[in-house]
Amino acid sequence: MKIINLGLIDYNSALAIQNKDLDDVINGAENRLIFCQHHDCLVTGRRSNLSNIKTDKLLLTQKGIPVFNSPRGGNVTAHNPGQLICYPIINLASLRPDLRWYFSTLENSVSATLDTLGIRAELDERRRGVWIDGRKICSIGIAVKKWVTYFGLAVNVNNDLSIFSHILPCGEEITMTSIQQETGKTTQLDALALLLADNLSAALNKPLKTTKTETNL
Amino acid sequence: MTQVIIPELGEGIKKAVISCWYFKEGERLNEGDDLLEISTDKATFNISSPASGTLIEIFQSEGSDVEVGEAVARIENAG
């Protein structure tokens, strides 16, 4: 498993890297986990309804919050610095071609990571993502091409949650939370990324071999 | 003639929605080309063409609900 840490990067640059890595893995390259943070933005998925963006687009532009359309599943979500994003590029055909198993693997890995920080997470297959007493701490939305996954998950760590006031996250009136909000402490994103990488790698049943770290978060 | 079938996506996943077709009826395509995208609540899934040839007929349009195992198009094989 290759671990790539892009640090803080704009959405479209990360998407270009993700698409390149997707092609590479489709063509037989090693599976990888791409970690990054994005500048403020809203991102829609295939199930997005534009009415789930509550703030006028002109006002969002004035606030410096662009809206991007993506080909992943799910509804609209928000990204900003302090949120840890993981884009696993994984060939499920050679592991287990089962999307339900893959979603559970992502969620369980995040849950195990939160557990080491003393946060007890809740999982519910009817409401994908990771929850803390009904508050959402991690959103998930993926895309799959030739059984290779891309896009993935976003964990709220130290980020300003007010950005979610511009949307109905995942199309629902839900309360978002973060690791900082739950623990009262600031968490280092690079350390958290390595912990999540360990848990994801173990859950995907592949030995973790950190072959590359491009930048620090 | 080759039929395009919605594949097994995973345990318990029986339905999806067609997000888009990348080809139109009458167009030629190669085996492995991305032919259509389907979506579930949290995932999109590209289905590749199972054969080279001409896309003769699309049975289900964009936005339609489809079931795993359902035929959604047919391809007249090349050659």
JSON list of C-alpha atoms in Angstrom, two decimals, chain A residues 46-47 71-75 96-100 103 128 136 140-147 170, chain B residues 8-13 16-17 19-20 22 32-34 37 39-46 48:
[
{"chain": "A", "resi": 46, "resn": "ARG", "atom": "CA", "xyz": [-24.32, 12.39, -8.21]},
{"chain": "A", "resi": 47, "resn": "ARG", "atom": "CA", "xyz": [-27.23, 12.39, -5.73]},
{"chain": "A", "resi": 71, "resn": "PRO", "atom": "CA", "xyz": [-18.71, 12.12, -10.14]},
{"chain": "A", "resi": 72, "resn": "ARG", "atom": "CA", "xyz": [-18.75, 10.44, -6.74]},
{"chain": "A", "resi": 73, "resn": "GLY", "atom": "CA", "xyz": [-21.83, 9.06, -5.10]},
{"chain": "A", "resi": 74, "resn": "GLY", "atom": "CA", "xyz": [-23.67, 10.89, -2.38]},
{"chain": "A", "resi": 75, "resn": "ASN", "atom": "CA", "xyz": [-24.88, 14.40, -1.84]},
{"chain": "A", "resi": 96, "resn": "ARG", "atom": "CA", "xyz": [-13.23, -8.28, -2.53]},
{"chain": "A", "resi": 97, "resn": "PRO", "atom": "CA", "xyz": [-15.56, -6.80, -5.18]},
{"chain": "A", "resi": 98, "resn": "ASP", "atom": "CA", "xyz": [-18.27, -5.84, -2.73]},
{"chain": "A", "resi": 99, "resn": "LEU", "atom": "CA", "xyz": [-19.25, -2.19, -2.19]},
{"chain": "A", "resi": 100, "resn": "ARG", "atom": "CA", "xyz": [-21.09, -2.92, 1.04]},
{"chain": "A", "resi": 103, "resn": "PHE", "atom": "CA", "xyz": [-18.10, 1.00, 2.90]},
{"chain": "A", "resi": 128, "resn": "ARG", "atom": "CA", "xyz": [-23.47, 5.79, 5.88]},
{"chain": "A", "resi": 136, "resn": "LYS", "atom": "CA", "xyz": [-21.76, 13.31, 11.99]},
{"chain": "A", "resi": 140, "resn": "ILE", "atom": "CA", "xyz": [-18.27, 9.08, 2.82]},
{"chain": "A", "resi": 141, "resn": "GLY", "atom": "CA", "xyz": [-18.85, 9.14, -0.93]},
{"chain": "A", "resi": 142, "resn": "ILE", "atom": "CA", "xyz": [-17.04, 7.02, -3.48]},
{"chain": "A", "resi": 143, "resn": "ALA", "atom": "CA", "xyz": [-16.77, 6.28, -7.16]},
{"chain": "A", "resi": 144, "resn": "VAL", "atom": "CA", "xyz": [-15.66, 3.02, -8.77]},
{"chain": "A", "resi": 145, "resn": "LYS", "atom": "CA", "xyz": [-14.20, 2.44, -12.20]},
{"chain": "A", "resi": 146, "resn": "LYS", "atom": "CA", "xyz": [-13.21, -1.05, -13.36]},
{"chain": "A", "resi": 147, "resn": "TRP", "atom": "CA", "xyz": [-13.57, -2.07, -9.70]},
{"chain": "A", "resi": 170, "resn": "CYS", "atom": "CA", "xyz": [-25.86, 14.72, 2.66]},
{"chain": "B", "resi": 8, "resn": "GLU", "atom": "CA", "xyz": [-23.31, -7.77, -8.72]},
{"chain": "B", "resi": 9, "resn": "LEU", "atom": "CA", "xyz": [-22.22, -4.76, -6.64]},
{"chain": "B", "resi": 10, "resn": "GLY", "atom": "CA", "xyz": [-22.03, -6.35, -3.23]},
{"chain": "B", "resi": 11, "resn": "GLU", "atom": "CA", "xyz": [-23.94, -8.23, -0.61]},
{"chain": "B", "resi": 12, "resn": "GLY", "atom": "CA", "xyz": [-27.42, -6.81, -0.15]},
{"chain": "B", "resi": 13, "resn": "ILE", "atom": "CA", "xyz": [-27.18, -4.25, -2.96]},
{"chain": "B", "resi": 16, "resn": "ALA", "atom": "CA", "xyz": [-29.15, 1.32, -8.55]},
{"chain": "B", "resi": 17, "resn": "VAL", "atom": "CA", "xyz": [-30.00, 4.27, -10.77]},
{"chain": "B", "resi": 19, "resn": "SER", "atom": "CA", "xyz": [-26.62, 8.19, -13.91]},
{"chain": "B", "resi": 20, "resn": "CYS", "atom": "CA", "xyz": [-25.49, 8.51, -17.51]},
{"chain": "B", "resi": 22, "resn": "TYR", "atom": "CA", "xyz": [-21.32, 7.50, -22.33]},
{"chain": "B", "resi": 32, "resn": "GLY", "atom": "CA", "xyz": [-13.65, -2.26, -21.93]},
{"chain": "B", "resi": 33, "resn": "ASP", "atom": "CA", "xyz": [-14.84, 1.22, -22.87]},
{"chain": "B", "resi": 34, "resn": "ASP", "atom": "CA", "xyz": [-16.79, 2.98, -20.13]},
{"chain": "B", "resi": 37, "resn": "GLU", "atom": "CA", "xyz": [-22.49, 4.90, -14.90]},
{"chain": "B", "resi": 39, "resn": "SER", "atom": "CA", "xyz": [-25.24, 5.10, -8.72]},
{"chain": "B", "resi": 40, "resn": "THR", "atom": "CA", "xyz": [-26.38, 3.99, -5.31]},
{"chain": "B", "resi": 41, "resn": "ASP", "atom": "CA", "xyz": [-26.83, 6.37, -2.36]},
{"chain": "B", "resi": 42, "resn": "LYS", "atom": "CA", "xyz": [-23.12, 6.82, -1.70]},
{"chain": "B", "resi": 43, "resn": "ALA", "atom": "CA", "xyz": [-21.35, 5.28, -4.70]},
{"chain": "B", "resi": 44, "resn": "THR", "atom": "CA", "xyz": [-21.09, 5.63, -8.42]},
{"chain": "B", "resi": 45, "resn": "PHE", "atom": "CA", "xyz": [-19.99, 2.65, -10.49]},
{"chain": "B", "resi": 46, "resn": "ASN", "atom": "CA", "xyz": [-18.81, 2.64, -14.08]},
{"chain": "B", "resi": 48, "resn": "SER", "atom": "CA", "xyz": [-17.53, -1.24, -19.07]}
]
